[in-house]
CSV table of C-alpha atoms in Angstrom, one decimal:
chain,number,residue,atom,x,y,z
A,1076,MET,CA,104.1,95.3,111.3
A,1077,ARG,CA,106.3,92.8,114.1
A,1078,ARG,CA,104.0,91.8,116.7
A,1079,SER,CA,106.5,91.1,119.7
A,1080,ALA,CA,106.0,92.1,123.3
A,1081,ALA,CA,109.9,92.2,122.6
A,1082,PRO,CA,111.3,95.9,123.2
A,1083,LEU,CA,113.5,95.5,119.9
A,1084,LYS,CA,114.0,98.8,117.3
A,1085,THR,CA,112.5,98.1,114.5
A,1086,SER,CA,112.1,98.7,110.6
A,1087,PHE,CA,109.5,96.8,108.0
A,1088,THR,CA,110.1,95.6,105.1
A,1089,VAL,CA,107.0,95.2,103.2
A,1090,LEU,CA,107.0,92.8,100.4
A,1091,SER,CA,103.8,91.9,98.7
A,1092,MET,CA,103.3,87.9,97.2
A,1093,GLU,CA,102.1,87.4,94.0
A,1094,ASN,CA,102.3,84.5,92.0
A,1095,ARG,CA,102.3,84.9,88.7
A,1096,MET,CA,100.9,81.6,87.1
A,1097,THR,CA,101.6,82.3,83.0
A,1098,VAL,CA,103.0,85.3,81.0
A,1099,SER,CA,98.7,86.6,81.2
A,1100,ASN,CA,98.7,90.3,81.3
A,1101,GLY,CA,96.6,91.8,84.0
A,1102,PHE,CA,96.2,88.1,86.5
A,1103,ARG,CA,98.0,89.9,89.6
A,1104,PHE,CA,94.1,90.9,90.2
A,1105,GLY,CA,92.6,87.5,89.3
A,1106,PHE,CA,95.6,84.9,91.1
A,1107,PRO,CA,96.8,85.7,94.9
A,1108,GLN,CA,95.2,85.2,98.2
A,1109,VAL,CA,98.3,85.1,100.7
A,1110,ALA,CA,101.1,88.2,100.8
A,1111,LEU,CA,103.9,88.7,103.1
A,1112,LEU,CA,105.2,91.2,105.8
A,1113,VAL,CA,108.1,90.7,107.2
A,1114,ALA,CA,109.5,92.3,110.1
A,1115,VAL,CA,112.5,92.9,109.8
A,1116,ALA,CA,115.0,93.7,113.9
A,1117,PHE,CA,117.7,96.0,114.0
A,1118,ALA,CA,118.3,94.5,117.4
A,1119,GLU,CA,121.6,93.0,117.5
A,1120,SER,CA,121.3,89.5,118.7
A,1121,ALA,CA,119.2,89.2,116.0
A,1122,HIS,CA,121.0,89.6,113.0
A,1123,GLY,CA,121.9,86.3,111.0
A,1124,ALA,CA,118.5,85.0,112.6
A,1125,THR,CA,116.3,83.0,110.7
A,1126,LEU,CA,113.1,84.7,109.0
A,1127,GLU,CA,109.8,82.2,110.6
A,1128,ARG,CA,106.1,83.4,110.6
A,1129,SER,CA,105.0,85.2,113.8
A,1130,ASP,CA,101.1,85.9,113.0
A,1131,ARG,CA,98.8,86.0,110.4
A,1132,TRP,CA,96.6,88.6,110.2
A,1133,VAL,CA,93.4,87.5,107.8
A,1134,ILE,CA,91.5,90.3,106.0
A,1135,GLY,CA,88.8,88.6,104.4
A,1136,GLY,CA,86.5,90.4,102.3
A,1137,THR,CA,86.1,90.7,98.8
A,1138,GLY,CA,88.4,91.4,95.4
A,1139,GLY,CA,91.3,90.7,94.4
A,1140,TRP,CA,95.1,92.7,95.5
A,1141,ASP,CA,97.8,94.1,94.4
A,1142,LEU,CA,100.8,95.9,96.0
A,1143,LEU,CA,101.1,96.4,100.1
A,1144,THR,CA,102.9,100.1,101.3
A,1145,VAL,CA,104.1,101.0,104.4
A,1146,ASP,CA,104.2,104.5,106.6
A,1147,ALA,CA,106.6,103.7,109.1
A,1148,PRO,CA,106.3,106.4,111.6
A,1149,THR,CA,102.9,105.8,111.2
A,1150,HIS,CA,102.6,102.7,111.8
A,1151,ARG,CA,100.4,101.9,109.0
A,1152,LEU,CA,100.7,100.1,106.4
A,1153,PHE,CA,98.7,100.2,102.6
A,1154,VAL,CA,96.5,97.7,100.9
A,1155,THR,CA,95.3,97.4,98.2
A,1156,ARG,CA,92.0,96.5,96.6
A,1157,SER,CA,90.5,96.7,93.6
A,1158,ASP,CA,88.1,99.4,94.4
A,1159,ARG,CA,89.9,100.7,97.4
A,1160,VAL,CA,93.1,100.5,99.6
A,1161,LEU,CA,92.3,99.3,103.4
A,1162,VAL,CA,94.7,101.3,105.6
A,1163,LEU,CA,95.6,98.4,109.1
A,1164,ASP,CA,98.3,99.0,112.2
A,1165,SER,CA,101.2,97.8,111.4
A,1166,ARG,CA,101.7,96.6,114.7
A,1167,SER,CA,98.4,94.4,115.3
A,1168,GLY,CA,96.6,94.4,111.6
A,1169,ARG,CA,93.8,96.5,112.8
A,1170,THR,CA,92.4,98.1,109.6
A,1171,VAL,CA,91.8,101.3,110.8
A,1172,GLY,CA,90.6,103.5,107.5
A,1173,THR,CA,89.8,103.0,104.3
A,1174,ILE,CA,90.4,104.7,100.9
A,1175,PRO,CA,87.2,104.0,98.2
A,1176,GLY,CA,86.8,104.9,94.2
A,1177,THR,CA,89.8,103.7,93.8
A,1178,GLU,CA,88.9,101.5,90.3
A,1179,GLY,CA,91.3,98.7,89.5
A,1180,VAL,CA,94.4,100.2,92.2
A,1181,HIS,CA,97.6,98.7,91.7
A,1182,GLY,CA,100.1,100.5,94.3
A,1183,VAL,CA,100.4,103.6,96.8
A,1184,ALA,CA,103.1,106.6,96.3
A,1185,LEU,CA,103.5,108.2,99.7
A,1186,ALA,CA,104.8,111.9,99.4
A,1187,PRO,CA,105.2,113.1,103.5
A,1188,ARG,CA,106.5,116.3,103.2
A,1189,LEU,CA,103.5,116.8,101.1
A,1190,GLY,CA,100.8,114.5,103.6
A,1191,LYS,CA,99.3,113.2,100.7
A,1192,GLY,CA,99.4,109.9,99.5
A,1193,TYR,CA,98.7,108.6,95.8
A,1194,THR,CA,96.9,105.2,94.3
A,1195,SER,CA,97.5,104.4,90.3
A,1196,ASN,CA,93.6,103.0,90.0
A,1197,GLY,CA,94.4,101.2,86.8
A,1198,ARG,CA,90.6,100.8,85.3
A,1199,ALA,CA,89.9,103.9,86.0
A,1200,ASP,CA,93.1,105.2,84.0
A,1201,SER,CA,93.7,108.2,87.0
A,1202,VAL,CA,94.8,108.9,90.3
A,1203,THR,CA,93.3,109.4,93.4
A,1204,GLU,CA,95.3,111.5,96.1
A,1205,PHE,CA,94.3,111.4,99.9
A,1206,ASP,CA,95.7,113.4,102.4
A,1207,LEU,CA,98.5,111.3,104.5
A,1208,GLU,CA,96.4,112.0,108.3
A,1209,THR,CA,93.3,111.5,107.8
A,1210,LEU,CA,92.3,109.5,105.0
A,1211,ALA,CA,90.9,111.3,103.0
A,1212,VAL,CA,90.3,111.4,99.6
A,1213,VAL,CA,91.2,114.8,98.5
A,1214,ARG,CA,91.5,115.1,94.3
A,1215,THR,CA,91.2,112.9,91.7
A,1216,LEU,CA,93.6,113.2,88.5
A,1217,PRO,CA,93.4,111.6,84.9
A,1218,VAL,CA,96.7,110.1,83.7
A,1219,THR,CA,97.3,110.9,80.4
A,1220,GLY,CA,97.3,107.2,79.2
A,1221,HIS,CA,96.4,103.3,80.1
A,1222,ASN,CA,96.2,100.8,83.6
A,1223,PRO,CA,98.4,102.6,85.2
A,1224,ASP,CA,100.0,100.5,87.9
A,1225,THR,CA,103.8,101.2,89.2
A,1226,ILE,CA,103.2,104.8,91.4
A,1227,VAL,CA,106.2,107.4,92.0
A,1228,PHE,CA,106.5,109.8,94.1
A,1229,ASP,CA,109.9,112.3,93.3
A,1230,ASP,CA,110.7,114.1,96.0
A,1231,ALA,CA,113.0,115.2,93.9
A,1232,SER,CA,111.6,117.4,91.5
A,1233,GLY,CA,108.1,116.2,93.5
A,1234,HIS,CA,106.5,114.9,90.6
A,1235,VAL,CA,103.9,112.0,90.3
A,1236,PHE,CA,104.8,109.3,87.7
A,1237,THR,CA,101.8,106.6,87.2
A,1238,PHE,CA,103.8,103.8,85.1
A,1239,ASN,CA,101.2,102.3,82.4
A,1240,GLY,CA,101.0,98.8,81.6
A,1241,LYS,CA,98.5,99.5,78.8
A,1242,SER,CA,99.4,102.7,77.2
A,1243,HIS,CA,103.0,101.2,77.7
A,1244,ASP,CA,104.1,104.5,78.5
A,1245,ALA,CA,105.0,106.9,82.3
A,1246,THR,CA,102.3,109.8,83.0
A,1247,VAL,CA,104.4,112.7,84.8
A,1248,LEU,CA,102.1,114.6,87.8
A,1249,ASP,CA,102.7,117.4,89.1
A,1250,ALA,CA,102.0,116.6,92.4
A,1251,GLU,CA,101.6,119.8,93.8
A,1252,SER,CA,98.7,121.4,90.9
A,1253,GLY,CA,97.1,118.2,89.4
A,1254,LYS,CA,98.2,119.2,86.4
A,1255,ALA,CA,100.1,116.1,83.8
A,1256,LEU,CA,103.5,117.5,82.9
A,1257,ALA,CA,104.2,115.4,80.1
A,1258,THR,CA,103.5,111.9,78.9
A,1259,ILE,CA,107.1,109.3,78.7
A,1260,ALA,CA,107.1,107.2,75.9
A,1261,LEU,CA,108.3,102.7,76.5
A,1262,ASP,CA,109.6,100.6,74.6
A,1263,GLY,CA,107.4,97.6,76.2
A,1264,LYS,CA,105.2,97.0,79.5
A,1265,PRO,CA,107.0,98.6,82.1
A,1266,GLU,CA,107.2,96.9,85.2
A,1267,PHE,CA,108.7,98.0,89.3
A,1268,ALA,CA,109.9,101.4,89.3
A,1269,VAL,CA,112.3,102.6,91.9
A,1270,SER,CA,113.5,106.2,92.1
A,1271,ASP,CA,116.6,107.7,93.6
A,1272,GLY,CA,116.6,110.9,94.8
A,1273,HIS,CA,119.0,112.5,92.9
A,1274,GLY,CA,117.6,113.0,89.3
A,1275,ARG,CA,117.0,109.6,88.5
A,1276,ILE,CA,114.2,107.0,88.1
A,1277,TYR,CA,114.7,103.7,87.8
A,1278,VAL,CA,112.1,101.3,85.9
A,1279,ASN,CA,112.0,97.7,84.4
A,1280,ASP,CA,110.7,96.7,80.3
A,1281,GLU,CA,109.1,93.2,81.7
A,1282,ASP,CA,108.3,92.6,78.0
A,1283,HIS,CA,112.2,93.0,76.7
A,1284,ALA,CA,114.3,92.2,79.6
A,1285,ARG,CA,115.0,96.0,80.3
A,1286,LEU,CA,116.3,98.6,82.4
A,1287,ASN,CA,114.6,102.1,81.3
A,1288,VAL,CA,116.7,105.4,82.8
A,1289,ILE,CA,114.4,108.0,83.0
A,1290,ASP,CA,116.0,111.4,83.4
A,1291,VAL,CA,113.1,113.3,86.0
A,1292,ARG,CA,114.2,116.8,84.7
A,1293,ARG,CA,114.0,115.8,80.7
A,1294,ASN,CA,111.3,113.6,81.1
A,1295,ALA,CA,113.1,111.7,78.8
A,1296,VAL,CA,114.1,108.1,78.6
A,1297,VAL,CA,118.3,108.3,79.1
A,1298,ALA,CA,120.0,104.7,78.9
A,1299,THR,CA,118.2,101.2,78.1
A,1300,TRP,CA,120.1,98.6,80.1
A,1301,LYS,CA,120.1,95.0,79.3
A,1302,LEU,CA,119.4,92.1,82.0
A,1303,ASP,CA,121.6,89.4,82.0
A,1304,ASN,CA,120.3,86.1,82.1
A,1305,CYS,CA,117.0,87.3,83.1
A,1306,GLU,CA,113.4,86.6,81.8
A,1307,GLU,CA,110.1,89.8,82.0
A,1308,PRO,CA,111.0,91.1,85.1
A,1309,SER,CA,109.4,92.4,87.5
A,1310,GLY,CA,110.1,93.3,91.1
A,1311,LEU,CA,112.6,96.7,91.3
A,1312,ALA,CA,115.3,97.9,94.2
A,1313,LEU,CA,117.4,100.0,94.6
A,1314,ASP,CA,121.3,99.8,97.6
A,1315,THR,CA,121.4,103.9,97.1
A,1316,ASP,CA,125.1,103.5,98.4
A,1317,HIS,CA,126.2,101.1,96.8
A,1318,GLY,CA,123.9,102.2,93.2
A,1319,ARG,CA,123.4,98.4,92.6
A,1320,LEU,CA,120.3,97.6,90.9
A,1321,PHE,CA,118.1,94.3,91.8
A,1322,SER,CA,115.6,92.8,89.2
A,1323,VAL,CA,113.2,90.0,90.3
A,1324,CYS,CA,112.8,87.3,86.4
A,1325,SER,CA,109.8,84.8,86.3
A,1326,ASN,CA,112.6,82.7,85.8
A,1327,GLY,CA,113.4,82.2,88.9
A,1328,GLN,CA,116.9,84.4,89.0
A,1329,MET,CA,117.6,87.7,90.8
A,1330,ALA,CA,119.3,90.1,87.8
A,1331,ILE,CA,121.8,92.7,89.8
A,1332,THR,CA,122.8,96.3,88.0
A,1333,ASP,CA,125.1,98.9,88.2
A,1334,ALA,CA,122.7,101.9,89.3
A,1335,LYS,CA,125.8,104.6,87.5
A,1336,THR,CA,126.7,102.8,84.8
A,1337,GLY,CA,124.3,99.8,83.8
A,1338,ARG,CA,127.4,97.2,84.3
A,1339,HIS,CA,125.6,93.9,84.4
A,1340,VAL,CA,127.5,92.5,87.9
A,1341,ALA,CA,125.3,89.7,89.2
A,1342,ASN,CA,123.0,86.8,89.1
A,1343,VAL,CA,121.6,85.3,92.1
A,1344,PRO,CA,118.3,82.0,91.8
A,1345,ILE,CA,116.1,83.1,93.3
A,1346,GLY,CA,112.1,80.4,93.6
A,1347,LYS,CA,109.2,80.2,90.7
A,1348,GLY,CA,106.7,83.5,90.3
A,1349,PRO,CA,108.8,86.9,91.5
A,1350,ASP,CA,107.0,90.3,91.7
A,1351,ALA,CA,107.8,92.4,94.6
A,1352,VAL,CA,112.3,92.5,95.8
A,1353,VAL,CA,112.5,95.0,99.4
A,1354,PHE,CA,116.2,95.7,99.6
A,1355,ASP,CA,117.5,96.3,103.0
A,1356,ALA,CA,120.5,97.7,104.1
A,1357,SER,CA,121.2,97.9,107.9
A,1358,ARG,CA,120.9,94.0,107.2
A,1359,GLN,CA,122.8,94.4,103.2
A,1360,GLU,CA,119.9,91.9,102.9
A,1361,ILE,CA,117.4,91.4,99.6
A,1362,PHE,CA,113.7,89.6,99.4
A,1363,SER,CA,112.3,88.3,97.4
A,1364,PRO,CA,108.7,87.1,98.2
A,1365,ASN,CA,108.5,83.6,95.3
A,1366,GLY,CA,104.5,82.9,94.8
A,1367,GLN,CA,104.6,80.3,92.6
A,1368,ASP,CA,106.7,77.7,94.7
A,1369,GLY,CA,105.4,79.9,97.8
A,1370,THR,CA,109.2,80.9,99.6
A,1371,LEU,CA,111.2,83.8,101.0
A,1372,THR,CA,114.3,84.7,98.7
A,1373,VAL,CA,117.1,86.3,101.5
A,1374,VAL,CA,119.8,86.6,99.2
A,1375,LYS,CA,122.8,88.7,101.3
A,1376,GLN,CA,125.4,91.9,99.4
A,1377,SER,CA,128.7,90.8,100.8
A,1378,ASP,CA,129.6,93.3,99.0
A,1379,ALA,CA,128.7,95.3,96.0
A,1380,ASP,CA,129.8,92.8,93.4
A,1381,HIS,CA,129.0,90.0,95.2
A,1382,TYR,CA,125.3,87.9,97.0
A,1383,SER,CA,124.4,84.9,97.7
A,1384,VAL,CA,121.2,83.2,99.1
A,1385,ALA,CA,120.8,83.0,102.2
A,1386,ALA,CA,118.6,80.9,103.3
A,1387,THR,CA,114.7,80.4,101.5
A,1388,VAL,CA,111.8,80.3,103.6
A,1389,GLU,CA,108.7,78.8,103.2
A,1390,THR,CA,105.9,80.5,103.2
A,1391,GLN,CA,102.6,80.3,101.4
A,1392,LYS,CA,101.9,79.2,98.1
A,1393,SER,CA,98.0,80.7,96.5
A,1394,ALA,CA,95.2,79.3,98.3
A,1395,GLU,CA,91.2,78.2,97.3
A,1396,PHE,CA,89.9,79.8,94.6
A,1397,GLU,CA,86.4,79.7,92.7
A,1398,ALA,CA,85.4,79.6,90.1
A,1399,PRO,CA,83.1,81.7,88.1
A,1400,SER,CA,79.4,80.1,87.7
A,1401,ASP,CA,79.6,80.6,83.8
A,1402,VAL,CA,82.2,78.6,83.7
A,1403,VAL,CA,81.3,75.2,86.2
A,1404,GLY,CA,83.0,71.8,84.9
A,1405,GLN,CA,85.0,73.9,82.8
A,1406,THR,CA,88.4,75.3,83.6
A,1407,PRO,CA,88.5,79.2,84.3
A,1408,LYS,CA,91.0,81.0,81.5
A,1409,ARG,CA,91.5,83.5,84.5
A,1410,PRO,CA,91.5,82.1,89.0
A,1411,VAL,CA,89.0,84.5,91.2
A,1412,VAL,CA,89.5,84.8,94.2
A,1413,LYS,CA,87.8,83.0,97.1
A,1414,ASP,CA,86.3,85.8,99.6
A,1415,GLY,CA,87.0,86.0,102.7
A,1416,THR,CA,90.0,84.0,102.5
A,1417,PHE,CA,93.1,87.4,102.1
A,1418,SER,CA,95.1,86.6,104.8
A,1419,ILE,CA,99.2,88.9,105.2
A,1420,LEU,CA,101.8,87.0,106.5
A,1421,VAL,CA,103.9,88.3,108.5
A,1422,PHE,CA,107.2,86.7,109.5
A,1423,ALA,CA,110.5,88.0,111.6
A,1424,PRO,CA,113.5,86.3,113.2
A,1425,ASP,CA,113.2,83.2,115.2
A,1426,ASP,CA,114.9,85.0,118.0
A,1427,THR,CA,111.4,87.5,118.1
A,1428,ALA,CA,108.9,84.6,116.7
A,1429,ARG,CA,106.1,84.1,118.0
A,1430,PRO,CA,105.5,79.9,118.7
A,1431,ASN,CA,103.4,77.9,117.5
A,1432,VAL,CA,100.8,80.1,114.8
A,1433,PRO,CA,99.1,79.1,112.8
């Protein structure tokens, strides 16, 4: 994802910038137009360097978008686009394939050991299974809830979990047979979820500003933890080494939680309109893209319990919209993405960034 000729060993931090100007459910697909991709260099010279925009990939096309997922070994970037998933070369932005028939697609989960990937199709109440090598669709799996949003492959159990925004529950699918094994009831609207790979999945509850803990062996919620000074948590990331969870909240806060006990560890100020969040263990940094402010907050982890804002990088606010023809002269309740304007911004440490990027 870093387009630079410098021979640096790289790991790619993928962030989806989604501008949530209101709390209206389903706002994701009408509003954002700019995705954010951060290429984090591991070279010693890059540590401590500030981020600068190194590229802009003009993707264009029709429809909204949601999340970005990277398959680092194959250099593929999966971009969900309303009724399809675009697959790009993460080094150049070149389109290498398309996964069709994913109505209302939100996210992509990868299962490398199975050679499969899975998409959550919100409008179709289904999951599309595809071949990771050929990108060919293998089969379509129905879910037990409505509007599957976040999707997670749990390697420990071999199960796919969809978190269903409309029905406030999670569907558990067996990756081998494709059959639904269980439906897990949730109190509120689930947002992002992460697996620790050892029997637990954590998921943000947007409605109640809480974290739910799911035992994958029992397929049940075994703990619920309140998030301090947090409203409408969305993005969630996990530091497995220190056992820390990072929830980004609509009130401009990052809430940090002990993943073992649920203890509140810290709050760190971020920008407005966050959604995704990523933890980079090699740099001990957390990245929060803030769509409403058009910024990226970089939070430094000093140790397991101490955090501070290291940088605030200018990105881009959501850009141009066009109103549907039937609301011309009125203020539309839900902005509509203008066709052809979708782009992905690529950021890298300033010693590898290209100059004069438009």
